[in-house]
Amino acid sequence: MLESKALRRAGCACLVASFTAAWAQPAPSINSGGVINAASSAAGAPLAPGSIASAYGSFPLGAPSVAATVPLPTNLGGLSLNFGALDVPLFYAGSGQVNLQVPWELAGQAFRPALTASLAGQTSAPQTVNIAPFAPGIFSVNSQGTGPGAIQDSSYQLITAANPAAAGITAILIYCTGLGAVTNQPPSGAAAPSNPLAETMTMPTVTIGDVPAQVLWSGLAPGSVGLYQVNVQVPANSPTGNAVPVILSIGGATSNTVEIAVQPPTPDQRADQLLTQMSQDQEIQLVYGSIATATVPTRGGAGFVQGIPALGIPNLYLADGSVGVGNGVGQATALPSSIASAASWDVTEAFKYGTVIGAELRAYGMNVNLGGNINLIGREPRDGRTFETKGEDPILAGKITAAHISAIQAQHVIGGIKHYALNDQESGRTTADAEIDERGMRESDLLAFEIGVADSGVQSVMCSYNLVNDVYACENAHLLNDILKGDWQFPGFVMSDWGATHSTVNAALNGLDQEQPDNAYFGSLGQAIASGQVPQSRLDDMVHRILRAMYAAGLFDYPESLGPIDTATDQAIAQGAEEQGAVLLKNAGGQLPLNAAALKSIAIIGSHADVAVLSGGGSAQVTPTGGPALTEGYPCPPCWAQVIWDPSSPLQAIQAMAPNATVHFDPGTNATTAAALAAASQVAIVFVSQWTSEGMDMPSLNFTDVIHTPPIDQDALVAAVAAANPNTIVVMENSSAQVMPWLGSVNAVLEAWFPGQQGGAAIASLLFGAVNPSGKLPITFPASVDQLPRPVIAQPPDSTTPFPVSYFEGFNVGYKWYDSQGLTPLFPFGFGLSYTTFAFSNAAVVNNLSSGNPNFQVTFNLTNTGSVAGAEVAQVYLAFPASAGEPPKRLVGWQKVTLQPGAAQQVTIEVDANDSSHPLSYWDVNSGAWLMAPGVYTVYLGNSSSSASLIAAGTFQIGS
Ligand code: BGC
């Protein structure tokens, strides 16, 4: 048959050759030393009974043959291999290679048997083979990365750089050969027993990166012949990297080395592992605050979650901290208002600010921060919590908050962001129902959260008291499940604001992960699960999120270390934050900086400026280091506590700056005496203040004394002083926009915010020019409350009935509102003066939107045209094509640049289309996605949002 086929194919010229081949077919031969371990390919190494080997040689077969059945055949395509009378089971026979199983029967035989190959009646010369009890070889990945038997994880996925093993977590499956005979050997070629481990004579040892690994399972790979499988746990202390060596040893024999990728475990992997060890009761213990029942928390703070020592789960100690450590945990550095940090427009400064909060929380043993207040109070500048927030623009607020949180989490404290969402007024805060359209919220309040979450890796989000579109925020599936955990892929946990939980089942199903501060609702989660109303998987998800937050922030790896706070370092940062964040609003006739050498007398008036600066109230209230300078009043609302004045004397700091001047103080309670002092002084510095707190909104935007009875009329005080002294300077200690009926009659106004306990020194530095002001308003100052979207704050009908607050302005918050309405505010967003002047020139726009890293760049020259060093915040605003339906312009980028007098610098501000702030996109409600609108975009550059201070830097086109 063979000959005739060949004949038909090749024709008569080949006839002779075909006959010659048939008559002279060579005998099979096995190469000397050609029988080797199939896994390790180690030439000359002995072979273990039962293992897979390859015999190389010449086996003149037609096509290769592959064994299709178990038990394995002992003849493939006419070829057989034999150790004497012992037939060898075969997997594969090809012309140059035969794969075989070393017969079990050779176990324990102390001789070198000879292997022969027989084919078509011819037999090869014998080759002796070394048989050893053990001769392990580990299969490795072939050049395609898909080879059979390579090291896998328990899902049978290859361990590769893209799918690394996790130290301490992953169990790996090592496929190998040569672990030797098993007891009760199966006959040659038989399938492996179902429980081969029971029959393994000796357990192998495995090292991963030289670290001994726990062997979980060892034996024949189930269902296989000749192929062994060893399962091991990758040790927690394994080295990491993409080439960590795995070596297996058994019976004194050592395998080849195979490298695998090992990485530290992710917080998710660690959380999952810990979760497998927890009972349902233990899980439930982590999903609510135990402040009411626990005996442990002697550290103060706002909340406490009882840990589980048996599983190494630490207690959670929760403390506020938006402007320093709050809740009376202990004396701590009173930082300037968060809004002052935003006014620096400087994320590096903001990171330092967050570091103070994180380090001091940690020093007090607090490991969860309830900070990160990012509500866009520009919607309601009378909101009592403005001092905790970062202004009206979602991008500025998002970036500054992200810097705070990143710094806090770097101190191994779980960071928080709050209050999610649209908690923009305190009047009726538990029943206010924020009504807003989807696009409006996505591009305003929610965008701030989106940026904060994306840029900081924050681990907790606090849902707010209020309702959003008729549903309480803490059981609002759209906010929590669809947007936060869905669209934004937030991996951490959602905790309720204090008492903001309203249900067990709804809250659990709709996204709340932890009730605070007690278990009024989540105490019933066990019953809700038992009755099938809440799936166990949802509880597992809650706990997973909490545990992964603890791992991610380092609560397991960096155990608490209580200690003294570094007051000197932290107060220096507090002073720097104030110096960078104070905003010079007016400086007529170069009134400032004050010239110490020329000053003989200074009047300091009002706001306890002889001894103190003001701080804000509520849960964010800091008890300042050294204790308050004084406490007074008991403002009602919120009817919670006395007002705290931080110990920092502007008067002393001013006196230190002007040692040759006589400095007198008047308390400002009587405008006539204050005016008399002013009249007798070269300059008058009036300190006006507006106390605000959580739990209240300001009655108006005028400076309104809510502390004293009878109240001090500060507007009248400033007017009287200004009338008495043409060199009147006003320093404002407040936290939001104010109206200033006296603005035209004073020479200078410095917005100092609540300046923190280094405020006195910082204010003096700014007034005397030791530091050049560079802060810019993060919130628009309206000319009057009539310019606000809601001149009157919506009020609750009672304490329990939800009432609507219509955010009809949608995304037009702050400057976008004023732009859209054509209103001219008192001071625009982004505004702030300096003691020097700056000029923008040669502005140009470079369009890189079609590059792999789509962006546009604004390049320009910035020149310090004045006579002192200073910093300017160059701001980039974008006007979208009209068809996009966006606000007239949006802040999309900025850079703070410091220049010596006369110096010029070329500056490039890059606006990345893929940034978390979606600078080039609008929220498309139809597709539920951020989209770019086609059309022409105009790029504006300047130093405030007011059109007068902006130049058109250029345009670019998207689409056709
Ligand atoms: C506030 C939160 C604060 C919590 C704990 C609530 O009243 O709204 O901002 O974190 O109390 O102090």
Short mmCIF file of C-alpha atoms in Angstrom, two decimals, residues 716-947:
data_model
loop_
_atom_site.label_atom_id
_atom_site.label_comp_id
_atom_site.label_asym_id
_atom_site.label_seq_id
_atom_site.Cartn_x
_atom_site.Cartn_y
_atom_site.Cartn_z
CA ALA A 716 -21.87 100.85 61.73
CA LEU A 717 -18.57 100.36 63.57
CA VAL A 718 -16.56 100.24 60.31
CA ALA A 719 -18.45 103.23 58.93
CA ALA A 720 -17.73 105.26 62.07
CA VAL A 721 -14.03 104.33 62.12
CA ALA A 722 -13.65 105.04 58.41
CA ALA A 723 -15.27 108.41 58.88
CA ALA A 724 -12.78 109.20 61.63
CA ASN A 725 -9.65 107.93 59.88
CA PRO A 726 -8.94 107.97 56.13
CA ASN A 727 -6.41 105.17 56.56
CA THR A 728 -8.84 102.51 57.63
CA ILE A 729 -8.09 98.87 56.96
CA VAL A 730 -10.66 96.14 57.54
CA VAL A 731 -9.61 92.59 58.38
CA MET A 732 -12.47 90.14 58.01
CA GLU A 733 -12.71 86.94 60.07
CA ASN A 734 -15.53 85.01 58.47
CA SER A 735 -16.01 82.00 56.26
CA SER A 736 -18.06 82.98 53.27
CA ALA A 737 -19.23 85.76 51.03
CA GLN A 738 -20.10 89.03 52.77
CA VAL A 739 -21.62 92.28 51.68
CA MET A 740 -19.78 95.43 52.73
CA PRO A 741 -21.85 98.58 52.76
CA TRP A 742 -18.78 100.49 53.96
CA LEU A 743 -16.47 99.24 51.20
CA GLY A 744 -16.22 102.61 49.48
CA SER A 745 -15.07 104.38 52.60
CA VAL A 746 -12.20 102.15 53.68
CA ASN A 747 -8.81 101.93 52.01
CA ALA A 748 -8.05 98.26 52.38
CA VAL A 749 -9.84 94.99 53.03
CA LEU A 750 -8.15 91.71 53.85
CA GLU A 751 -10.30 88.56 53.81
CA ALA A 752 -8.62 86.47 56.51
CA TRP A 753 -11.37 83.83 56.85
CA PHE A 754 -11.29 82.06 60.22
CA PRO A 755 -7.52 82.36 60.27
CA GLY A 756 -6.56 79.58 62.70
CA GLN A 757 -4.39 79.83 65.71
CA GLN A 758 -1.43 81.26 63.85
CA GLY A 759 -3.82 83.77 62.32
CA GLY A 760 -2.50 86.76 64.26
CA ALA A 761 1.04 86.25 63.01
CA ALA A 762 -0.13 85.54 59.46
CA ILE A 763 -2.35 88.63 59.32
CA ALA A 764 0.50 90.82 60.59
CA SER A 765 2.87 89.35 57.99
CA LEU A 766 0.37 90.12 55.25
CA LEU A 767 -0.43 93.64 56.47
CA PHE A 768 3.23 94.59 56.66
CA GLY A 769 4.24 92.84 53.42
CA ALA A 770 6.50 90.23 54.98
CA VAL A 771 4.28 87.96 52.91
CA ASN A 772 2.70 89.22 49.71
CA PRO A 773 -1.02 88.24 49.53
CA SER A 774 -1.73 85.69 46.81
CA GLY A 775 -5.07 84.13 47.80
CA LYS A 776 -7.97 84.21 45.37
CA LEU A 777 -11.64 83.98 46.22
CA PRO A 778 -13.03 80.46 45.90
CA ILE A 779 -16.52 81.91 46.18
CA THR A 780 -18.25 84.87 44.55
CA PHE A 781 -19.15 87.79 46.82
CA PRO A 782 -22.56 89.05 45.66
CA ALA A 783 -23.44 92.71 45.74
CA SER A 784 -26.50 91.79 47.80
CA VAL A 785 -28.57 88.77 48.76
CA ASP A 786 -30.94 89.77 45.97
CA GLN A 787 -28.39 88.49 43.49
CA LEU A 788 -28.52 84.97 44.96
CA PRO A 789 -30.65 82.33 43.23
CA ARG A 790 -32.70 82.22 46.44
CA PRO A 791 -32.71 85.62 48.17
CA VAL A 792 -34.61 83.95 51.00
CA ILE A 793 -33.45 80.62 52.39
CA ALA A 794 -36.16 77.96 52.24
CA GLN A 795 -37.31 77.14 55.75
CA PRO A 796 -38.75 73.89 57.13
CA PRO A 797 -42.42 73.89 58.13
CA ASP A 798 -41.58 71.77 61.19
CA SER A 799 -38.81 69.46 62.33
CA THR A 800 -40.01 66.30 60.58
CA THR A 801 -41.77 67.12 57.32
CA PRO A 802 -39.63 67.13 54.20
CA PHE A 803 -39.79 70.44 52.37
CA PRO A 804 -38.56 71.32 48.88
CA VAL A 805 -35.50 73.40 48.16
CA SER A 806 -35.46 74.02 44.46
CA TYR A 807 -32.03 74.12 42.91
CA PHE A 808 -33.52 75.37 39.68
CA GLU A 809 -30.20 76.97 38.78
CA GLY A 810 -28.82 73.45 38.23
CA PHE A 811 -25.13 73.61 37.37
CA ASN A 812 -25.11 77.39 37.37
CA VAL A 813 -23.52 77.63 40.79
CA GLY A 814 -21.47 80.65 41.86
CA TYR A 815 -19.83 82.57 39.03
CA LYS A 816 -21.76 80.49 36.51
CA TRP A 817 -24.97 81.86 38.01
CA TYR A 818 -23.76 85.46 37.85
CA ASP A 819 -22.50 84.96 34.27
CA SER A 820 -25.72 83.35 33.14
CA GLN A 821 -27.81 86.13 34.69
CA GLY A 822 -25.54 88.98 33.59
CA LEU A 823 -25.06 90.04 37.22
CA THR A 824 -22.01 91.92 38.43
CA PRO A 825 -21.02 90.73 41.87
CA LEU A 826 -19.18 92.70 44.52
CA PHE A 827 -16.06 90.54 44.04
CA PRO A 828 -15.83 87.82 41.40
CA PHE A 829 -14.73 84.24 41.90
CA GLY A 830 -10.96 83.93 41.48
CA PHE A 831 -10.30 87.53 42.47
CA GLY A 832 -7.51 88.65 44.78
CA LEU A 833 -4.99 91.48 44.83
CA SER A 834 -1.27 91.49 45.39
CA TYR A 835 1.31 94.10 46.39
CA THR A 836 2.72 93.65 42.92
CA THR A 837 1.16 93.54 39.48
CA PHE A 838 1.30 90.92 36.76
CA ALA A 839 0.92 91.02 33.01
CA PHE A 840 -0.14 88.20 30.71
CA SER A 841 1.24 88.26 27.16
CA ASN A 842 1.76 86.07 24.08
CA ALA A 843 -1.12 83.79 24.96
CA ALA A 844 -1.70 80.90 22.59
CA VAL A 845 -3.63 77.66 22.52
CA VAL A 846 -2.14 74.39 21.32
CA ASN A 847 -4.67 71.78 20.32
CA ASN A 848 -3.52 68.24 21.09
CA LEU A 849 -6.99 66.80 21.26
CA SER A 850 -6.40 64.22 18.58
CA SER A 851 -3.23 62.91 20.22
CA GLY A 852 -3.08 59.75 22.27
CA ASN A 853 -3.15 61.92 25.35
CA PRO A 854 -5.90 64.32 24.33
CA ASN A 855 -5.43 67.77 25.82
CA PHE A 856 -5.09 71.38 24.98
CA GLN A 857 -2.41 73.66 26.29
CA VAL A 858 -2.51 77.34 27.04
CA THR A 859 0.90 78.94 26.83
CA PHE A 860 1.66 82.49 27.82
CA ASN A 861 4.22 84.74 29.35
CA LEU A 862 3.60 85.96 32.85
CA THR A 863 5.58 88.97 34.01
CA ASN A 864 5.82 90.47 37.48
CA THR A 865 5.53 94.11 36.51
CA GLY A 866 5.73 95.47 40.05
CA SER A 867 8.52 96.01 42.52
CA VAL A 868 8.11 93.12 44.96
CA ALA A 869 8.07 89.35 44.61
CA GLY A 870 4.65 87.78 44.48
CA ALA A 871 2.50 84.94 43.21
CA GLU A 872 -0.27 85.07 40.66
CA VAL A 873 -2.91 82.42 40.03
CA ALA A 874 -3.31 82.17 36.27
CA GLN A 875 -6.78 80.85 35.57
CA VAL A 876 -8.09 79.18 32.42
CA TYR A 877 -11.79 79.30 31.64
CA LEU A 878 -13.47 77.58 28.72
CA ALA A 879 -16.51 78.76 26.79
CA PHE A 880 -18.26 75.84 25.09
CA PRO A 881 -20.07 76.08 21.76
CA ALA A 882 -23.60 77.33 22.33
CA SER A 883 -25.07 74.01 21.21
CA ALA A 884 -23.57 72.31 24.27
CA GLY A 885 -25.89 74.27 26.56
CA GLU A 886 -23.17 74.84 29.12
CA PRO A 887 -22.66 77.82 31.47
CA PRO A 888 -21.06 80.82 29.73
CA LYS A 889 -17.66 79.67 30.98
CA ARG A 890 -16.14 76.98 33.15
CA LEU A 891 -12.89 76.98 35.10
CA VAL A 892 -10.81 74.18 33.58
CA GLY A 893 -7.29 74.79 34.86
CA TRP A 894 -5.00 77.07 36.78
CA GLN A 895 -1.46 77.47 38.01
CA LYS A 896 0.01 79.50 40.81
CA VAL A 897 3.27 81.09 39.71
CA THR A 898 5.74 82.91 41.94
CA LEU A 899 7.90 85.58 40.32
CA GLN A 900 10.57 88.00 41.47
CA PRO A 901 10.03 91.65 40.58
CA GLY A 902 10.63 92.21 36.88
CA ALA A 903 10.87 88.50 36.18
CA ALA A 904 8.97 86.82 33.35
CA GLN A 905 8.18 83.20 32.85
CA GLN A 906 6.68 81.20 30.07
CA VAL A 907 3.87 79.13 31.53
CA THR A 908 1.97 76.21 30.06
CA ILE A 909 -1.31 75.07 31.56
CA GLU A 910 -2.40 71.73 30.17
CA VAL A 911 -6.04 70.76 30.26
CA ASP A 912 -6.36 67.00 29.94
CA ALA A 913 -9.57 65.86 28.29
CA ASN A 914 -9.51 62.68 30.37
CA ASP A 915 -9.08 64.41 33.71
CA SER A 916 -11.52 63.43 36.45
CA SER A 917 -13.02 66.92 36.17
CA HIS A 918 -14.33 66.26 32.62
CA PRO A 919 -13.09 69.71 31.54
CA LEU A 920 -14.18 69.31 27.92
CA SER A 921 -17.40 67.41 28.40
CA TYR A 922 -20.98 67.88 29.40
CA TRP A 923 -23.25 65.33 31.04
CA ASP A 924 -25.53 63.85 28.44
CA VAL A 925 -28.71 62.67 30.12
CA ASN A 926 -29.80 60.56 27.17
CA SER A 927 -26.74 58.38 27.00
CA GLY A 928 -25.88 58.77 30.68
CA ALA A 929 -22.32 59.71 29.82
CA TRP A 930 -19.91 62.62 29.61
CA LEU A 931 -19.74 63.71 25.98
CA MET A 932 -17.89 66.29 23.95
CA ALA A 933 -19.98 68.64 21.88
CA PRO A 934 -18.80 69.52 18.38
CA GLY A 935 -18.07 73.16 17.73
CA VAL A 936 -15.70 75.97 18.47
CA TYR A 937 -14.38 76.44 22.02
CA THR A 938 -12.89 79.69 23.27
CA VAL A 939 -10.16 79.64 25.86
CA TYR A 940 -9.91 82.55 28.29
CA LEU A 941 -6.95 83.38 30.46
CA GLY A 942 -6.68 85.77 33.38
CA ASN A 943 -6.64 86.28 37.10
CA SER A 944 -10.32 86.13 38.00
CA SER A 945 -13.59 84.96 36.51
CA SER A 946 -14.68 88.48 35.67
CA SER A 947 -14.73 89.14 31.93
#
